[in-house]
Amino acid sequence: MGDIAVVGIDCAFPGAAGVRAYWDLLMSGGAGIGPVPRGRWEARDFPAVGDSGGFVDDVDVFDSDFFSVTPREAAAMDPHHRLLLPCAWRALEDSGRAPGELAGTETGVFVGVMGGEWGRLTMSDLTRVTPLLGSGSSAGMAANRISYHFDFTGPSLAVDTACSSSLVAVHLAANSLLAQECDTALAGGVNIVLSPSLGLVYGQLGLAAADGRCKPFSADADGIGRSDGVGLVVLRRLEDALADGQRVYAVLRSSAVSQDGRSNGMIAPNRWSQERVLRAAYRRAGVTPDQVAFVEAHGTGTVLGDAIECAALGSVHGVPRDTPCAIGSVKGNLGHTEGAAGIAGFIKTALALHHRIVPASLYADRENSRLRLGERGLRLLKSPTRLPRGQNTAGVSSFGMGGTNVHAVLGSAPRSPRATPGRTRAATEAVGVFTVSADTPEALRRNLAAQADAIAARPKGGAAALCWSSNRIKTGLPHRFAVTARDTGELVARLRRAVTLRTPVSPDAAVTTDRPWGRPVVAFLFTGQGSEFPGMTAGLYRESPAYRRHLDEADEALAAHLGASVRDVILGGEDPAHRPVAVQPALFAVGVALARTLASVGVTPAAVLGHSLGEYAAAVTAGALDLDEAARLVVLRARLTAGLPPGAGLLAVAAGAGELAPALAGEPDVVAAALNGPADTVLAGPLDALARIAGELAGLGIRAGELPTAHAFHSPLMAPVAAGLRAADVRCARPALPVASARFGRMLRDEPLDARYWAGQIEEPVLFDDALAALVRDLAPTHLIEIGPKPQLTGIAVRGGRVGGAELLHPAPGPEATARDLAETAGALYRCGVDPLWEELYVPEDRGVEPLAPYVFSSAQRYWDRLPAPAPAGTAPAVSQPPAGTAPTASQPPVAERRAGPEAATGADPGDPVLLAVVEAVTEVGGYAPERVVREARFHEDLGFDSVMIMQLKNRVEARLPRVGEVSVQRLLPALRSVGSLAEFLDGVIMARSA
């Protein structure tokens, strides 16, 4: 058998809501046994069953909105299903992946569930039967429910072999992985003690513990105590898990299943069958019994069951070895979780191997001497036992009442060669983007708080690896949050501030929304000359491997034509103006490197616009010029410019071209070189003429300032440079992206970016304002990202009123820019709907998945739709009330019939009878409160309607609106985008039939 990695775990057991709580319970020797909770049955009516057991808290809580399940369907669902869905989500998160990433994949689901108690309780009264109860009461659909809601297309099956169900599910999942039926599998089991019926059976068989507690292998053992529980593990082939960098808790090395056959009774355990399954599992794993350090036994605490199991264990493990084989059973802590018993032991064993310590077995202090454990080479764990370094092997047994036995062999996870994140100084200083997503604004606030608390409890250190983990795990839901941080202290502070900002000061206060409703439209604005300064982008180059790689590529392309590197010009402390031939190539390299860095992070522009020299980097980004060709042209431009005589320059003026016309009329050698905005103009010409104009403008109260350049770019004085460019042989292509041309002041049409274009571009004015106006008009960008060493164009755009509501971003905004600014840009775009390629923001040492707090689901909704268990004959039954806050049941009257009319809560126009009829029908079919059914609510995504509900909705709408008549499903389907769209369609049908 090949090795299977356990990469994710989630569980909820009595007294242990979650994996960490479960481990704490085991290590502290605690027990989750308590009285029968309100809402199950009245213990005094069933004295033969006892008044205690193991019960999971809030088993009726279910976040139906998260899983797009209508309240009516949620009330009809088997609570086993309701426990499994959030458990599956958290287990997948624990595996280091966003659950949504697996949608549409052949992920397998294997669930052990014992019996069909929910169906018996809800379907026995034929007057209460509904279609929702029909699907919701099937124990066999427990796995299918997960596959449906997560959109998994791999094997999906429920397993019922009684108490061994969940470990058999693990066995089947492993075999499915090895057979290549799936690449990821969820496996486990669930059990809820819904009624005292099976407890009565145990009592009549003499198997029920008087105090409701299992006491495995103890002298006090007197039978079984029943318990709730749910547990799922995420399994992958070991080589796949290691290749994807997933944390491995333990390795499933083999498993085997056997049957008792015709033994001394249908429900009596069989020692020989147990021995066979143990030997088969070890043989398949390639291990001998003496190599097994400990066995998590079935260990129910029944006199006969413990005796037979110890005899079988001793027969197999009683071989010469250094120390006896340790045994224990988690049923002492939890009780017998029946369909979830095997997964409870499996998870305990995986955690023990992961932590390298085996918890003690509860009640071991009074070991049953009649079991002769010492003689059989066994020892009962009376205290936690540390496992030695290196490879350890353990076994897990689970035996079904009907004779189906299973044994699994687990081993320690292989040592990972990856360096531990956060250990080096560089790693602790690295910046990352911490992301959280949720299904509602309140859920986002709740989960931000949970992450803040969990990170605050960790040792202080670098935040980058945590951020990387959050990018992989916490990014799949509609409401998004992102914040940058370098260390955990900063991260906690920023998370808690976000919680405060999202906490309403009053119930009526507006709630901050973080949900993007579409993908952002991003435009890149490439800065031109004049933005250079000593050490530009040096901080980003030092901290960002992606930018470093792309700048080195651009520098290499330039060096082939320039004969020297411009990297020192870019990063050094010398003023670039002192090396005029290198200034233009340096700025070009920065622009190309920044654009390519953003592209490698997953930020691709919908259009580009370059200002002056920036048009070259824009052309490369748009695919019109390749890097080498553009580098050759930029070097040629720089050399030709350096050959011009001195004495000319540029003057920036805070006025429009029309306002400057009188001054220009007196200086024929001065022209408008750049029309950047209504009050942003750059003049070019001889220095003395520019000085005279500056003086004249100062007298008029108009600000003007000389720009740091020695040439009159974009003027007739650049004619020699234009001639040189015109003579060049330029290899260009049709742009792959829309290009706003600052030469033409409009969107580029079919004009090639050839030699003629670049020649005209150097001696004609920059029409930036017109080009930006055209870009905003044609593409309506949501984000304008300036590409250059410091902000220039975004300020011009703001002054000119050309932003159009777009958010302005800059990945390298000036001398203090570092990788944090790049990360802030990625985070801002993520919040608005972009899904970045996060790995480009991190060095390999920080790309290790760290454990994060699991998703916190809403506890606002409770569903408990079942009648109290009937009391025994001759007993006056006490009424068992559902917990407070329980949602309407599947068989109760429709919500809309039990409240005031929906117009009272929905805000719908009482004068719109069609909309009101639709709202009323939706509330009746789905069981929603009327205020939830707003015009914008989408049937599938927001209300969770499926095809059956749509047909019910169709019938109810037609009954409420007789003038609609009968509408075919084919006609109705296109209108089912939202409640409002359906109402508009039906209104149109009525009008058409009335005409």
PDB file of N, CA, C and O in Angstrom, residues 813-867:
ATOM      1  N   PRO A 813       6.198  54.559  -4.284  1.00  0.00           N
ATOM      2  CA  PRO A 813       5.906  55.999  -4.217  1.00  0.00           C
ATOM      3  C   PRO A 813       6.998  56.852  -3.579  1.00  0.00           C
ATOM      4  O   PRO A 813       6.785  57.513  -2.566  1.00  0.00           O
ATOM      5  N   GLY A 814       8.189  56.846  -4.132  1.00  0.00           N
ATOM      6  CA  GLY A 814       9.191  57.778  -3.675  1.00  0.00           C
ATOM      7  C   GLY A 814      10.385  57.161  -2.989  1.00  0.00           C
ATOM      8  O   GLY A 814      10.548  55.931  -2.945  1.00  0.00           O
ATOM      9  N   PRO A 815      11.252  57.996  -2.423  1.00  0.00           N
ATOM     10  CA  PRO A 815      12.525  57.540  -1.853  1.00  0.00           C
ATOM     11  C   PRO A 815      12.391  56.506  -0.737  1.00  0.00           C
ATOM     12  O   PRO A 815      13.283  55.688  -0.543  1.00  0.00           O
ATOM     13  N   GLU A 816      11.295  56.525   0.017  1.00  0.00           N
ATOM     14  CA  GLU A 816      11.134  55.605   1.138  1.00  0.00           C
ATOM     15  C   GLU A 816      10.422  54.312   0.747  1.00  0.00           C
ATOM     16  O   GLU A 816      10.096  53.489   1.593  1.00  0.00           O
ATOM     17  N   ALA A 817      10.184  54.130  -0.537  1.00  0.00           N
ATOM     18  CA  ALA A 817       9.410  52.972  -0.990  1.00  0.00           C
ATOM     19  C   ALA A 817      10.136  51.666  -0.686  1.00  0.00           C
ATOM     20  O   ALA A 817      11.356  51.559  -0.851  1.00  0.00           O
ATOM     21  N   THR A 818       9.367  50.681  -0.243  1.00  0.00           N
ATOM     22  CA  THR A 818       9.898  49.344   0.038  1.00  0.00           C
ATOM     23  C   THR A 818       8.911  48.311  -0.503  1.00  0.00           C
ATOM     24  O   THR A 818       7.924  48.656  -1.160  1.00  0.00           O
ATOM     25  N   ALA A 819       9.159  47.070  -0.169  1.00  0.00           N
ATOM     26  CA  ALA A 819       8.243  46.006  -0.585  1.00  0.00           C
ATOM     27  C   ALA A 819       6.867  46.175   0.044  1.00  0.00           C
ATOM     28  O   ALA A 819       5.886  45.628  -0.456  1.00  0.00           O
ATOM     29  N   ARG A 820       6.769  46.937   1.131  1.00  0.00           N
ATOM     30  CA  ARG A 820       5.452  47.170   1.731  1.00  0.00           C
ATOM     31  C   ARG A 820       4.530  47.901   0.759  1.00  0.00           C
ATOM     32  O   ARG A 820       3.334  47.609   0.695  1.00  0.00           O
ATOM     33  N   ASP A 821       5.061  48.843  -0.009  1.00  0.00           N
ATOM     34  CA  ASP A 821       4.214  49.588  -0.942  1.00  0.00           C
ATOM     35  C   ASP A 821       3.693  48.681  -2.049  1.00  0.00           C
ATOM     36  O   ASP A 821       2.539  48.800  -2.468  1.00  0.00           O
ATOM     37  N   LEU A 822       4.546  47.781  -2.525  1.00  0.00           N
ATOM     38  CA  LEU A 822       4.087  46.796  -3.500  1.00  0.00           C
ATOM     39  C   LEU A 822       3.015  45.905  -2.873  1.00  0.00           C
ATOM     40  O   LEU A 822       1.986  45.612  -3.503  1.00  0.00           O
ATOM     41  N   ALA A 823       3.244  45.483  -1.651  1.00  0.00           N
ATOM     42  CA  ALA A 823       2.265  44.638  -0.956  1.00  0.00           C
ATOM     43  C   ALA A 823       0.962  45.389  -0.714  1.00  0.00           C
ATOM     44  O   ALA A 823      -0.129  44.820  -0.845  1.00  0.00           O
ATOM     45  N   GLU A 824       1.052  46.672  -0.358  1.00  0.00           N
ATOM     46  CA  GLU A 824      -0.152  47.480  -0.163  1.00  0.00           C
ATOM     47  C   GLU A 824      -0.958  47.566  -1.457  1.00  0.00           C
ATOM     48  O   GLU A 824      -2.190  47.523  -1.446  1.00  0.00           O
ATOM     49  N   THR A 825      -0.258  47.692  -2.583  1.00  0.00           N
ATOM     50  CA  THR A 825      -0.944  47.747  -3.870  1.00  0.00           C
ATOM     51  C   THR A 825      -1.678  46.444  -4.142  1.00  0.00           C
ATOM     52  O   THR A 825      -2.844  46.437  -4.542  1.00  0.00           O
ATOM     53  N   ALA A 826      -1.000  45.322  -3.923  1.00  0.00           N
ATOM     54  CA  ALA A 826      -1.647  44.027  -4.122  1.00  0.00           C
ATOM     55  C   ALA A 826      -2.833  43.855  -3.180  1.00  0.00           C
ATOM     56  O   ALA A 826      -3.891  43.344  -3.570  1.00  0.00           O
ATOM     57  N   GLY A 827      -2.671  44.272  -1.916  1.00  0.00           N
ATOM     58  CA  GLY A 827      -3.758  44.150  -0.952  1.00  0.00           C
ATOM     59  C   GLY A 827      -4.957  44.997  -1.320  1.00  0.00           C
ATOM     60  O   GLY A 827      -6.105  44.553  -1.205  1.00  0.00           O
ATOM     61  N   ALA A 828      -4.706  46.226  -1.780  1.00  0.00           N
ATOM     62  CA  ALA A 828      -5.809  47.107  -2.179  1.00  0.00           C
ATOM     63  C   ALA A 828      -6.580  46.508  -3.346  1.00  0.00           C
ATOM     64  O   ALA A 828      -7.821  46.555  -3.388  1.00  0.00           O
ATOM     65  N   LEU A 829      -5.872  45.946  -4.300  1.00  0.00           N
ATOM     66  CA  LEU A 829      -6.539  45.344  -5.449  1.00  0.00           C
ATOM     67  C   LEU A 829      -7.273  44.059  -5.063  1.00  0.00           C
ATOM     68  O   LEU A 829      -8.343  43.764  -5.602  1.00  0.00           O
ATOM     69  N   TYR A 830      -6.711  43.295  -4.134  1.00  0.00           N
ATOM     70  CA  TYR A 830      -7.423  42.111  -3.642  1.00  0.00           C
ATOM     71  C   TYR A 830      -8.743  42.509  -3.001  1.00  0.00           C
ATOM     72  O   TYR A 830      -9.782  41.884  -3.245  1.00  0.00           O
ATOM     73  N   ARG A 831      -8.722  43.547  -2.184  1.00  0.00           N
ATOM     74  CA  ARG A 831      -9.958  43.997  -1.541  1.00  0.00           C
ATOM     75  C   ARG A 831     -11.024  44.370  -2.565  1.00  0.00           C
ATOM     76  O   ARG A 831     -12.223  44.302  -2.283  1.00  0.00           O
ATOM     77  N   CYS A 832     -10.580  44.763  -3.748  1.00  0.00           N
ATOM     78  CA  CYS A 832     -11.515  45.224  -4.777  1.00  0.00           C
ATOM     79  C   CYS A 832     -11.828  44.160  -5.818  1.00  0.00           C
ATOM     80  O   CYS A 832     -12.494  44.456  -6.815  1.00  0.00           O
ATOM     81  N   GLY A 833     -11.342  42.936  -5.641  1.00  0.00           N
ATOM     82  CA  GLY A 833     -11.758  41.863  -6.529  1.00  0.00           C
ATOM     83  C   GLY A 833     -10.684  41.151  -7.312  1.00  0.00           C
ATOM     84  O   GLY A 833     -10.948  40.147  -7.967  1.00  0.00           O
ATOM     85  N   VAL A 834      -9.439  41.641  -7.287  1.00  0.00           N
ATOM     86  CA  VAL A 834      -8.345  40.942  -7.961  1.00  0.00           C
ATOM     87  C   VAL A 834      -7.903  39.767  -7.090  1.00  0.00           C
ATOM     88  O   VAL A 834      -7.909  39.856  -5.856  1.00  0.00           O
ATOM     89  N   ASP A 835      -7.542  38.681  -7.724  1.00  0.00           N
ATOM     90  CA  ASP A 835      -6.977  37.531  -7.005  1.00  0.00           C
ATOM     91  C   ASP A 835      -5.494  37.435  -7.344  1.00  0.00           C
ATOM     92  O   ASP A 835      -5.113  36.811  -8.339  1.00  0.00           O
ATOM     93  N   PRO A 836      -4.641  38.066  -6.544  1.00  0.00           N
ATOM     94  CA  PRO A 836      -3.209  38.120  -6.877  1.00  0.00           C
ATOM     95  C   PRO A 836      -2.542  36.754  -6.851  1.00  0.00           C
ATOM     96  O   PRO A 836      -3.034  35.797  -6.238  1.00  0.00           O
ATOM     97  N   LEU A 837      -1.394  36.685  -7.521  1.00  0.00           N
ATOM     98  CA  LEU A 837      -0.523  35.519  -7.423  1.00  0.00           C
ATOM     99  C   LEU A 837       0.435  35.812  -6.272  1.00  0.00           C
ATOM    100  O   LEU A 837       1.513  36.371  -6.450  1.00  0.00           O
ATOM    101  N   TRP A 838       0.008  35.424  -5.083  1.00  0.00           N
ATOM    102  CA  TRP A 838       0.648  35.893  -3.856  1.00  0.00           C
ATOM    103  C   TRP A 838       2.098  35.451  -3.725  1.00  0.00           C
ATOM    104  O   TRP A 838       2.905  36.151  -3.096  1.00  0.00           O
ATOM    105  N   GLU A 839       2.465  34.310  -4.302  1.00  0.00           N
ATOM    106  CA  GLU A 839       3.801  33.778  -4.056  1.00  0.00           C
ATOM    107  C   GLU A 839       4.904  34.743  -4.482  1.00  0.00           C
ATOM    108  O   GLU A 839       6.009  34.710  -3.942  1.00  0.00           O
ATOM    109  N   GLU A 840       4.616  35.626  -5.450  1.00  0.00           N
ATOM    110  CA  GLU A 840       5.633  36.561  -5.923  1.00  0.00           C
ATOM    111  C   GLU A 840       6.000  37.608  -4.875  1.00  0.00           C
ATOM    112  O   GLU A 840       7.004  38.306  -5.016  1.00  0.00           O
ATOM    113  N   LEU A 841       5.192  37.731  -3.843  1.00  0.00           N
ATOM    114  CA  LEU A 841       5.479  38.714  -2.793  1.00  0.00           C
ATOM    115  C   LEU A 841       6.383  38.166  -1.699  1.00  0.00           C
ATOM    116  O   LEU A 841       6.788  38.909  -0.803  1.00  0.00           O
ATOM    117  N   TYR A 842       6.687  36.868  -1.746  1.00  0.00           N
ATOM    118  CA  TYR A 842       7.385  36.234  -0.638  1.00  0.00           C
ATOM    119  C   TYR A 842       8.627  35.488  -1.115  1.00  0.00           C
ATOM    120  O   TYR A 842       8.647  34.921  -2.210  1.00  0.00           O
ATOM    121  N   VAL A 843       9.635  35.473  -0.259  1.00  0.00           N
ATOM    122  CA  VAL A 843      10.801  34.644  -0.525  1.00  0.00           C
ATOM    123  C   VAL A 843      10.417  33.196  -0.214  1.00  0.00           C
ATOM    124  O   VAL A 843       9.477  32.940   0.558  1.00  0.00           O
ATOM    125  N   PRO A 844      11.085  32.220  -0.804  1.00  0.00           N
ATOM    126  CA  PRO A 844      10.706  30.815  -0.576  1.00  0.00           C
ATOM    127  C   PRO A 844      10.668  30.427   0.897  1.00  0.00           C
ATOM    128  O   PRO A 844       9.840  29.600   1.301  1.00  0.00           O
ATOM    129  N   GLU A 845      11.558  31.001   1.707  1.00  0.00           N
ATOM    130  CA  GLU A 845      11.597  30.628   3.126  1.00  0.00           C
ATOM    131  C   GLU A 845      10.302  30.986   3.856  1.00  0.00           C
ATOM    132  O   GLU A 845      10.003  30.419   4.915  1.00  0.00           O
ATOM    133  N   ASP A 846       9.539  31.950   3.320  1.00  0.00           N
ATOM    134  CA  ASP A 846       8.298  32.366   3.973  1.00  0.00           C
ATOM    135  C   ASP A 846       7.074  31.694   3.375  1.00  0.00           C
ATOM    136  O   ASP A 846       5.957  31.963   3.790  1.00  0.00           O
ATOM    137  N   ARG A 847       7.269  30.817   2.396  1.00  0.00           N
ATOM    138  CA  ARG A 847       6.123  30.163   1.762  1.00  0.00           C
ATOM    139  C   ARG A 847       5.846  28.802   2.412  1.00  0.00           C
ATOM    140  O   ARG A 847       5.766  27.778   1.748  1.00  0.00           O
ATOM    141  N   GLY A 848       5.749  28.817   3.711  1.00  0.00           N
ATOM    142  CA  GLY A 848       5.401  27.609   4.451  1.00  0.00           C
ATOM    143  C   GLY A 848       4.088  27.832   5.172  1.00  0.00           C
ATOM    144  O   GLY A 848       3.882  28.870   5.799  1.00  0.00           O
ATOM    145  N   VAL A 849       3.176  26.889   5.051  1.00  0.00           N
ATOM    146  CA  VAL A 849       1.845  27.070   5.626  1.00  0.00           C
ATOM    147  C   VAL A 849       1.915  27.007   7.147  1.00  0.00           C
ATOM    148  O   VAL A 849       2.399  26.030   7.722  1.00  0.00           O
ATOM    149  N   GLU A 850       1.441  28.052   7.776  1.00  0.00           N
ATOM    150  CA  GLU A 850       1.354  28.130   9.232  1.00  0.00           C
ATOM    151  C   GLU A 850      -0.102  27.924   9.658  1.00  0.00           C
ATOM    152  O   GLU A 850      -1.025  28.325   8.938  1.00  0.00           O
ATOM    153  N   PRO A 851      -0.346  27.314  10.809  1.00  0.00           N
ATOM    154  CA  PRO A 851      -1.740  27.115  11.253  1.00  0.00           C
ATOM    155  C   PRO A 851      -2.406  28.450  11.574  1.00  0.00           C
ATOM    156  O   PRO A 851      -1.813  29.326  12.211  1.00  0.00           O
ATOM    157  N   LEU A 852      -3.626  28.597  11.115  1.00  0.00           N
ATOM    158  CA  LEU A 852      -4.428  29.783  11.375  1.00  0.00           C
ATOM    159  C   LEU A 852      -5.708  29.378  12.087  1.00  0.00           C
ATOM    160  O   LEU A 852      -6.142  28.228  11.995  1.00  0.00           O
ATOM    161  N   ALA A 853      -6.323  30.310  12.769  1.00  0.00           N
ATOM    162  CA  ALA A 853      -7.598  30.022  13.423  1.00  0.00           C
ATOM    163  C   ALA A 853      -8.620  29.617  12.370  1.00  0.00           C
ATOM    164  O   ALA A 853      -8.699  30.222  11.301  1.00  0.00           O
ATOM    165  N   PRO A 854      -9.409  28.586  12.642  1.00  0.00           N
ATOM    166  CA  PRO A 854     -10.401  28.152  11.656  1.00  0.00           C
ATOM    167  C   PRO A 854     -11.505  29.176  11.484  1.00  0.00           C
ATOM    168  O   PRO A 854     -11.688  30.071  12.323  1.00  0.00           O
ATOM    169  N   TYR A 855     -12.226  29.041  10.397  1.00  0.00           N
ATOM    170  CA  TYR A 855     -13.334  29.959  10.125  1.00  0.00           C
ATOM    171  C   TYR A 855     -14.357  29.878  11.251  1.00  0.00           C
ATOM    172  O   TYR A 855     -14.704  28.791  11.731  1.00  0.00           O
ATOM    173  N   VAL A 856     -14.840  31.044  11.673  1.00  0.00           N
ATOM    174  CA  VAL A 856     -15.848  31.117  12.728  1.00  0.00           C
ATOM    175  C   VAL A 856     -17.200  31.346  12.068  1.00  0.00           C
ATOM    176  O   VAL A 856     -17.456  32.418  11.506  1.00  0.00           O
ATOM    177  N   PHE A 857     -18.044  30.340  12.119  1.00  0.00           N
ATOM    178  CA  PHE A 857     -19.364  30.438  11.518  1.00  0.00           C
ATOM    179  C   PHE A 857     -20.331  31.162  12.450  1.00  0.00           C
ATOM    180  O   PHE A 857     -20.108  31.247  13.650  1.00  0.00           O
ATOM    181  N   SER A 858     -21.400  31.657  11.866  1.00  0.00           N
ATOM    182  CA  SER A 858     -22.422  32.327  12.667  1.00  0.00           C
ATOM    183  C   SER A 858     -23.145  31.312  13.551  1.00  0.00           C
ATOM    184  O   SER A 858     -23.421  30.180  13.134  1.00  0.00           O
ATOM    185  N   SER A 859     -23.461  31.729  14.760  1.00  0.00           N
ATOM    186  CA  SER A 859     -24.232  30.883  15.679  1.00  0.00           C
ATOM    187  C   SER A 859     -25.631  31.444  15.889  1.00  0.00           C
ATOM    188  O   SER A 859     -26.323  31.066  16.824  1.00  0.00           O
ATOM    189  N   ALA A 860     -26.039  32.334  14.986  1.00  0.00           N
ATOM    190  CA  ALA A 860     -27.319  33.012  15.187  1.00  0.00           C
ATOM    191  C   ALA A 860     -28.514  32.124  14.879  1.00  0.00           C
ATOM    192  O   ALA A 860     -29.595  32.323  15.435  1.00  0.00           O
ATOM    193  N   GLN A 861     -28.337  31.154  13.973  1.00  0.00           N
ATOM    194  CA  GLN A 861     -29.468  30.323  13.573  1.00  0.00           C
ATOM    195  C   GLN A 861     -29.388  28.942  14.216  1.00  0.00           C
ATOM    196  O   GLN A 861     -28.331  28.329  14.236  1.00  0.00           O
ATOM    197  N   ARG A 862     -30.525  28.485  14.719  1.00  0.00           N
ATOM    198  CA  ARG A 862     -30.609  27.157  15.318  1.00  0.00           C
ATOM    199  C   ARG A 862     -31.765  26.399  14.681  1.00  0.00           C
ATOM    200  O   ARG A 862     -32.825  26.969  14.411  1.00  0.00           O
ATOM    201  N   TYR A 863     -31.524  25.137  14.418  1.00  0.00           N
ATOM    202  CA  TYR A 863     -32.536  24.309  13.757  1.00  0.00           C
ATOM    203  C   TYR A 863     -32.661  22.999  14.528  1.00  0.00           C
ATOM    204  O   TYR A 863     -31.701  22.249  14.651  1.00  0.00           O
ATOM    205  N   TRP A 864     -33.878  22.740  15.025  1.00  0.00           N
ATOM    206  CA  TRP A 864     -34.091  21.496  15.768  1.00  0.00           C
ATOM    207  C   TRP A 864     -35.528  21.065  15.510  1.00  0.00           C
ATOM    208  O   TRP A 864     -36.447  21.384  16.239  1.00  0.00           O
ATOM    209  N   ASP A 865     -35.718  20.348  14.421  1.00  0.00           N
ATOM    210  CA  ASP A 865     -37.057  19.989  13.963  1.00  0.00           C
ATOM    211  C   ASP A 865     -37.308  18.512  14.218  1.00  0.00           C
ATOM    212  O   ASP A 865     -37.067  17.657  13.385  1.00  0.00           O
ATOM    213  N   ARG A 866     -37.745  18.206  15.417  1.00  0.00           N
ATOM    214  CA  ARG A 866     -38.112  16.820  15.699  1.00  0.00           C
ATOM    215  C   ARG A 866     -39.034  16.792  16.915  1.00  0.00           C
ATOM    216  O   ARG A 866     -38.990  17.683  17.780  1.00  0.00           O
ATOM    217  N   LEU A 867     -39.878  15.798  16.959  1.00  0.00           N
ATOM    218  CA  LEU A 867     -40.777  15.647  18.102  1.00  0.00           C
ATOM    219  C   LEU A 867     -40.050  14.983  19.255  1.00  0.00           C
ATOM    220  O   LEU A 867     -39.101  14.223  19.046  1.00  0.00           O
TER     221      LEU A 867
END
